């Protein structure tokens, strides 16, 4: 799968990208919503892991932007990554999954694996 990681903390970003690649996926990693936008405009991602608390544009705003864009990633799996214990939910909640920091590799594998679609013959 093609995965994008968006996190302003380089150690978290690098760790997530490393685990994702070890799971056999292609992964790009960026440090902000501003860096993510050109990638999202030009590349389809099966899953986008987005940090909630980032400067400038936070993760909720970026995910909402992706969903409303009508672009090639508006139906991608969006996974919230956060240190907060509770995740919000509701009609306006743009995320499909949640991973609490410190990220568990098995939980990441389960979530990313959930976006695999069966092949039609």
CSV table of C-alpha atoms in Angstrom, one decimal:
chain,number,residue,atom,x,y,z
A,1,UNK,CA,0.0,0.0,0.0
A,2,UNK,CA,1.0,3.6,-0.5
A,3,UNK,CA,1.1,5.4,2.9
A,4,UNK,CA,1.7,9.1,3.9
A,5,UNK,CA,2.8,10.0,7.4
A,6,UNK,CA,2.3,13.7,8.5
A,7,UNK,CA,3.8,14.5,11.9
A,8,UNK,CA,5.8,17.6,13.0
A,9,UNK,CA,8.0,15.5,15.3
A,10,UNK,CA,10.9,14.0,13.3
A,11,UNK,CA,11.4,11.1,15.7
A,12,UNK,CA,7.8,10.0,15.6
A,13,UNK,CA,7.6,10.6,11.8
A,14,UNK,CA,10.7,8.6,11.2
A,15,UNK,CA,9.6,5.8,13.5
A,16,UNK,CA,6.2,5.5,11.8
A,17,UNK,CA,7.7,5.5,8.4
A,18,UNK,CA,10.2,2.8,9.4
A,19,UNK,CA,7.5,0.6,10.8
A,20,UNK,CA,5.3,1.1,7.8
A,21,UNK,CA,8.1,0.2,5.4
A,22,UNK,CA,9.0,-2.9,7.5
A,23,UNK,CA,5.4,-4.0,7.1
A,24,UNK,CA,6.0,-4.0,3.4
A,25,UNK,CA,4.4,-0.7,2.3
A,26,UNK,CA,5.6,2.3,0.4
A,27,UNK,CA,5.8,5.3,2.7
A,28,UNK,CA,6.4,9.0,2.4
A,29,UNK,CA,6.8,11.1,5.5
A,30,UNK,CA,6.5,14.9,5.9
A,31,UNK,CA,6.5,17.3,8.8
A,32,UNK,CA,3.5,19.5,8.1
A,33,UNK,CA,0.2,20.0,6.3
A,34,UNK,CA,1.9,22.4,4.0
A,35,UNK,CA,4.4,19.7,3.0
A,36,UNK,CA,1.6,17.2,2.6
A,37,UNK,CA,-0.6,19.2,0.3
A,38,UNK,CA,1.4,18.9,-2.9
A,39,UNK,CA,1.9,15.1,-2.3
A,40,UNK,CA,-1.9,14.7,-1.7
A,41,UNK,CA,-2.6,16.7,-4.9
A,42,UNK,CA,-0.4,14.5,-7.1
A,43,UNK,CA,-0.4,11.1,-5.5
A,44,UNK,CA,-3.0,8.6,-4.4
A,45,UNK,CA,-2.4,7.3,-0.9
A,46,UNK,CA,-4.2,4.2,0.5
A,47,UNK,CA,-3.7,5.5,4.1
A,48,UNK,CA,-2.7,8.8,5.6
A,49,UNK,CA,-1.5,8.9,9.2
A,50,UNK,CA,-2.0,12.4,10.6
A,51,UNK,CA,-0.7,13.9,13.9
A,52,UNK,CA,-3.5,15.8,15.7
A,53,UNK,CA,-1.3,18.5,17.2
A,54,UNK,CA,0.8,20.3,14.6
A,55,UNK,CA,1.6,24.0,14.3
A,56,UNK,CA,-0.1,26.0,11.6
A,57,UNK,CA,-2.7,23.5,10.3
A,58,UNK,CA,-3.6,20.8,12.9
A,59,UNK,CA,-4.5,17.2,12.0
A,60,UNK,CA,-8.2,17.6,12.2
A,61,UNK,CA,-8.2,20.6,9.8
A,62,UNK,CA,-6.0,18.7,7.4
A,63,UNK,CA,-8.2,15.6,7.5
A,64,UNK,CA,-11.3,17.7,6.9
A,65,UNK,CA,-9.6,19.4,4.0
A,66,UNK,CA,-8.7,16.0,2.5
A,67,UNK,CA,-12.3,14.8,2.9
A,68,UNK,CA,-13.8,17.9,1.3
A,69,UNK,CA,-11.3,18.2,-1.5
A,70,UNK,CA,-13.1,15.9,-3.9
A,71,UNK,CA,-9.5,14.8,-4.9
A,72,UNK,CA,-8.0,11.4,-5.3
A,73,UNK,CA,-7.5,11.0,-1.5
A,74,UNK,CA,-10.9,12.1,-0.2
A,75,UNK,CA,-11.8,8.4,0.3
A,76,UNK,CA,-8.4,7.2,1.6
A,77,UNK,CA,-8.2,5.8,5.1
A,78,UNK,CA,-7.3,8.7,7.4
A,79,UNK,CA,-5.7,7.6,10.7
A,80,UNK,CA,-5.3,10.0,13.6
A,81,UNK,CA,-2.2,9.7,15.6
A,82,UNK,CA,-2.2,11.5,19.0
A,83,UNK,CA,-0.8,11.3,22.5
A,84,UNK,CA,-4.3,12.0,23.8
A,85,UNK,CA,-6.1,9.0,25.4
A,86,UNK,CA,-9.6,9.9,24.1
A,87,UNK,CA,-10.6,10.3,20.5
A,88,UNK,CA,-13.5,12.4,19.5
A,89,UNK,CA,-16.1,11.1,17.2
A,90,UNK,CA,-19.2,12.3,15.5
A,91,UNK,CA,-20.6,13.3,12.2
A,92,UNK,CA,-17.9,15.8,11.4
A,93,UNK,CA,-15.1,13.5,12.5
A,94,UNK,CA,-13.0,12.9,9.3
A,95,UNK,CA,-10.8,10.0,10.6
A,96,UNK,CA,-11.3,6.3,10.0
A,97,UNK,CA,-9.0,5.1,12.7
A,98,UNK,CA,-7.0,6.1,15.8
A,99,UNK,CA,-3.5,5.3,17.0
A,100,UNK,CA,-2.3,6.5,20.4
A,101,UNK,CA,1.3,7.5,20.7
A,102,UNK,CA,3.6,5.6,21.5
A,103,UNK,CA,2.6,3.7,18.4
A,104,UNK,CA,2.2,-0.1,18.6
A,105,UNK,CA,3.4,-1.7,15.4
A,106,UNK,CA,0.8,-4.5,15.5
A,107,UNK,CA,-2.0,-1.9,15.9
A,108,UNK,CA,-0.6,0.0,12.9
A,109,UNK,CA,-0.5,-3.2,10.9
A,110,UNK,CA,-4.1,-3.9,11.7
A,111,UNK,CA,-5.3,-0.5,10.7
A,112,UNK,CA,-3.4,-0.2,7.5
A,113,UNK,CA,-4.4,-3.8,6.6
A,114,UNK,CA,-8.0,-2.8,7.0
A,115,UNK,CA,-7.8,-0.6,4.0
A,116,UNK,CA,-6.8,-3.4,1.6
A,117,UNK,CA,-9.6,-4.0,-0.9
A,118,UNK,CA,-10.3,-7.4,-2.3
A,119,UNK,CA,-9.3,-7.8,-6.0
A,120,UNK,CA,-12.3,-8.1,-8.4
A,121,UNK,CA,-11.9,-10.7,-11.1
